Amino acid sequence: MRMRKSALAAALAALLLAACAGTPNRESTGEVFDDSVITTKVKSALISDKRVSGMDVSVETFKGRVLLSGYVRSPEERQTAERIARGTPGVKDVSNRIAVRGG
């Protein structure tokens, strides 16, 4: 009887761990948390930097890859936003889709 309970407990533990694992299209539980931290750090850095209209830039993160979108006033501001994102710990790559609008 004890052997069956141990086997059942091991199978249940394996099932729970598999449910938390990530796939190429789905993040693991830990990755979701890590990405939330990265998004928050990038967004905070953009808002606190006076050279960037941080409120007009959207930040999304998936598996350490950051997507920047939104609008800025100049190509220099766009490049600065990308540099800030790339310099954030945990960021693996940055896709800069920020559009420049004259202002």
PDB file of C-alpha atoms in Angstrom:
ATOM      1  CA  MET A   1       0.000   0.000   0.000  1.00  0.00           C
ATOM      2  CA  ARG A   2       2.820   2.379   0.852  1.00  0.00           C
ATOM      3  CA  MET A   3       4.460   1.641  -2.493  1.00  0.00           C
ATOM      4  CA  ARG A   4       1.292   2.651  -4.349  1.00  0.00           C
ATOM      5  CA  LYS A   5       0.988   5.913  -2.401  1.00  0.00           C
ATOM      6  CA  SER A   6       4.615   6.752  -3.158  1.00  0.00           C
ATOM      7  CA  ALA A   7       4.160   6.013  -6.840  1.00  0.00           C
ATOM      8  CA  LEU A   8       0.959   8.058  -6.909  1.00  0.00           C
ATOM      9  CA  ALA A   9       2.660  10.974  -5.144  1.00  0.00           C
ATOM     10  CA  ALA A  10       5.591  10.841  -7.578  1.00  0.00           C
ATOM     11  CA  ALA A  11       3.246  10.779 -10.574  1.00  0.00           C
ATOM     12  CA  LEU A  12       1.259  13.708  -9.183  1.00  0.00           C
ATOM     13  CA  ALA A  13       4.437  15.718  -8.553  1.00  0.00           C
ATOM     14  CA  ALA A  14       5.648  15.052 -12.106  1.00  0.00           C
ATOM     15  CA  LEU A  15       2.292  16.140 -13.498  1.00  0.00           C
ATOM     16  CA  LEU A  16       2.332  19.374 -11.500  1.00  0.00           C
ATOM     17  CA  LEU A  17       5.869  20.191 -12.601  1.00  0.00           C
ATOM     18  CA  ALA A  18       4.989  19.525 -16.236  1.00  0.00           C
ATOM     19  CA  ALA A  19       2.040  21.911 -15.963  1.00  0.00           C
ATOM     20  CA  CYS A  20       4.417  24.704 -14.911  1.00  0.00           C
ATOM     21  CA  ALA A  21       6.907  24.056 -17.711  1.00  0.00           C
ATOM     22  CA  GLY A  22       7.151  26.375 -20.670  1.00  0.00           C
ATOM     23  CA  THR A  23       6.985  25.588 -24.360  1.00  0.00           C
ATOM     24  CA  PRO A  24       8.152  27.647 -27.352  1.00  0.00           C
ATOM     25  CA  ASN A  25       4.728  29.342 -27.457  1.00  0.00           C
ATOM     26  CA  ARG A  26       3.871  29.319 -23.751  1.00  0.00           C
ATOM     27  CA  GLU A  27       5.830  30.632 -20.804  1.00  0.00           C
ATOM     28  CA  SER A  28       6.501  28.699 -17.643  1.00  0.00           C
ATOM     29  CA  THR A  29       5.301  30.124 -14.349  1.00  0.00           C
ATOM     30  CA  GLY A  30       8.796  31.427 -13.561  1.00  0.00           C
ATOM     31  CA  GLU A  31       9.176  32.998 -16.995  1.00  0.00           C
ATOM     32  CA  VAL A  32       5.908  34.899 -16.610  1.00  0.00           C
ATOM     33  CA  PHE A  33       7.184  36.317 -13.315  1.00  0.00           C
ATOM     34  CA  ASP A  34      10.609  37.152 -14.803  1.00  0.00           C
ATOM     35  CA  ASP A  35       9.009  38.855 -17.811  1.00  0.00           C
ATOM     36  CA  SER A  36       6.775  40.940 -15.551  1.00  0.00           C
ATOM     37  CA  VAL A  37       9.846  42.132 -13.657  1.00  0.00           C
ATOM     38  CA  ILE A  38      11.667  42.962 -16.908  1.00  0.00           C
ATOM     39  CA  THR A  39       8.654  44.863 -18.272  1.00  0.00           C
ATOM     40  CA  THR A  40       8.380  46.866 -15.057  1.00  0.00           C
ATOM     41  CA  LYS A  41      12.089  47.705 -15.015  1.00  0.00           C
ATOM     42  CA  VAL A  42      12.129  48.804 -18.670  1.00  0.00           C
ATOM     43  CA  LYS A  43       8.958  50.877 -18.319  1.00  0.00           C
ATOM     44  CA  SER A  44      10.232  52.534 -15.127  1.00  0.00           C
ATOM     45  CA  ALA A  45      13.552  53.374 -16.771  1.00  0.00           C
ATOM     46  CA  LEU A  46      11.767  54.880 -19.793  1.00  0.00           C
ATOM     47  CA  ILE A  47       9.487  57.000 -17.627  1.00  0.00           C
ATOM     48  CA  SER A  48      12.316  58.269 -15.432  1.00  0.00           C
ATOM     49  CA  ASP A  49      14.558  59.212 -18.380  1.00  0.00           C
ATOM     50  CA  LYS A  50      13.849  62.795 -19.463  1.00  0.00           C
ATOM     51  CA  ARG A  51      15.075  62.092 -23.016  1.00  0.00           C
ATOM     52  CA  VAL A  52      12.172  59.681 -23.707  1.00  0.00           C
ATOM     53  CA  SER A  53       8.393  60.137 -23.699  1.00  0.00           C
ATOM     54  CA  GLY A  54       8.046  57.026 -21.545  1.00  0.00           C
ATOM     55  CA  MET A  55       4.293  57.393 -21.169  1.00  0.00           C
ATOM     56  CA  ASP A  56       3.903  57.074 -24.955  1.00  0.00           C
ATOM     57  CA  VAL A  57       5.948  53.873 -25.233  1.00  0.00           C
ATOM     58  CA  SER A  58       4.429  50.454 -24.600  1.00  0.00           C
ATOM     59  CA  VAL A  59       6.596  47.603 -23.294  1.00  0.00           C
ATOM     60  CA  GLU A  60       5.765  43.902 -23.637  1.00  0.00           C
ATOM     61  CA  THR A  61       8.066  41.016 -22.726  1.00  0.00           C
ATOM     62  CA  PHE A  62       7.960  37.341 -23.729  1.00  0.00           C
ATOM     63  CA  LYS A  63      10.738  35.006 -22.616  1.00  0.00           C
ATOM     64  CA  GLY A  64      13.137  37.914 -22.099  1.00  0.00           C
ATOM     65  CA  ARG A  65      12.455  39.449 -25.503  1.00  0.00           C
ATOM     66  CA  VAL A  66      11.127  42.991 -25.243  1.00  0.00           C
ATOM     67  CA  LEU A  67       8.774  44.606 -27.748  1.00  0.00           C
ATOM     68  CA  LEU A  68       8.699  48.395 -27.744  1.00  0.00           C
ATOM     69  CA  SER A  69       5.836  50.162 -29.494  1.00  0.00           C
ATOM     70  CA  GLY A  70       4.151  53.539 -29.410  1.00  0.00           C
ATOM     71  CA  TYR A  71       5.237  56.994 -30.517  1.00  0.00           C
ATOM     72  CA  VAL A  72       8.129  59.366 -29.897  1.00  0.00           C
ATOM     73  CA  ARG A  73       9.095  62.782 -31.276  1.00  0.00           C
ATOM     74  CA  SER A  74      12.453  61.990 -32.904  1.00  0.00           C
ATOM     75  CA  PRO A  75      14.686  59.204 -34.208  1.00  0.00           C
ATOM     76  CA  GLU A  76      17.117  59.968 -31.360  1.00  0.00           C
ATOM     77  CA  GLU A  77      14.359  59.407 -28.793  1.00  0.00           C
ATOM     78  CA  ARG A  78      13.524  56.093 -30.489  1.00  0.00           C
ATOM     79  CA  GLN A  79      17.177  54.988 -30.293  1.00  0.00           C
ATOM     80  CA  THR A  80      17.448  56.084 -26.665  1.00  0.00           C
ATOM     81  CA  ALA A  81      14.401  54.015 -25.745  1.00  0.00           C
ATOM     82  CA  GLU A  82      15.943  50.964 -27.404  1.00  0.00           C
ATOM     83  CA  ARG A  83      19.283  51.501 -25.632  1.00  0.00           C
ATOM     84  CA  ILE A  84      17.508  51.755 -22.284  1.00  0.00           C
ATOM     85  CA  ALA A  85      15.626  48.507 -22.936  1.00  0.00           C
ATOM     86  CA  ARG A  86      18.774  46.673 -24.088  1.00  0.00           C
ATOM     87  CA  GLY A  87      20.614  47.822 -20.975  1.00  0.00           C
ATOM     88  CA  THR A  88      18.026  46.361 -18.626  1.00  0.00           C
ATOM     89  CA  PRO A  89      19.129  43.184 -16.803  1.00  0.00           C
ATOM     90  CA  GLY A  90      17.396  40.059 -18.105  1.00  0.00           C
ATOM     91  CA  VAL A  91      16.620  41.455 -21.562  1.00  0.00           C
ATOM     92  CA  LYS A  92      17.721  38.996 -24.262  1.00  0.00           C
ATOM     93  CA  ASP A  93      16.588  40.951 -27.314  1.00  0.00           C
ATOM     94  CA  VAL A  94      14.654  44.090 -28.235  1.00  0.00           C
ATOM     95  CA  SER A  95      12.249  44.577 -31.120  1.00  0.00           C
ATOM     96  CA  ASN A  96      11.819  48.323 -31.612  1.00  0.00           C
ATOM     97  CA  ARG A  97       8.510  49.134 -33.295  1.00  0.00           C
ATOM     98  CA  ILE A  98       8.299  52.682 -31.995  1.00  0.00           C
ATOM     99  CA  ALA A  99       7.087  55.133 -34.626  1.00  0.00           C
ATOM    100  CA  VAL A 100       8.441  58.667 -34.908  1.00  0.00           C
ATOM    101  CA  ARG A 101       5.882  61.460 -35.009  1.00  0.00           C
ATOM    102  CA  GLY A 102       6.990  65.036 -35.430  1.00  0.00           C
ATOM    103  CA  GLY A 103       6.254  67.068 -32.371  1.00  0.00           C
TER     104      GLY A 103
END
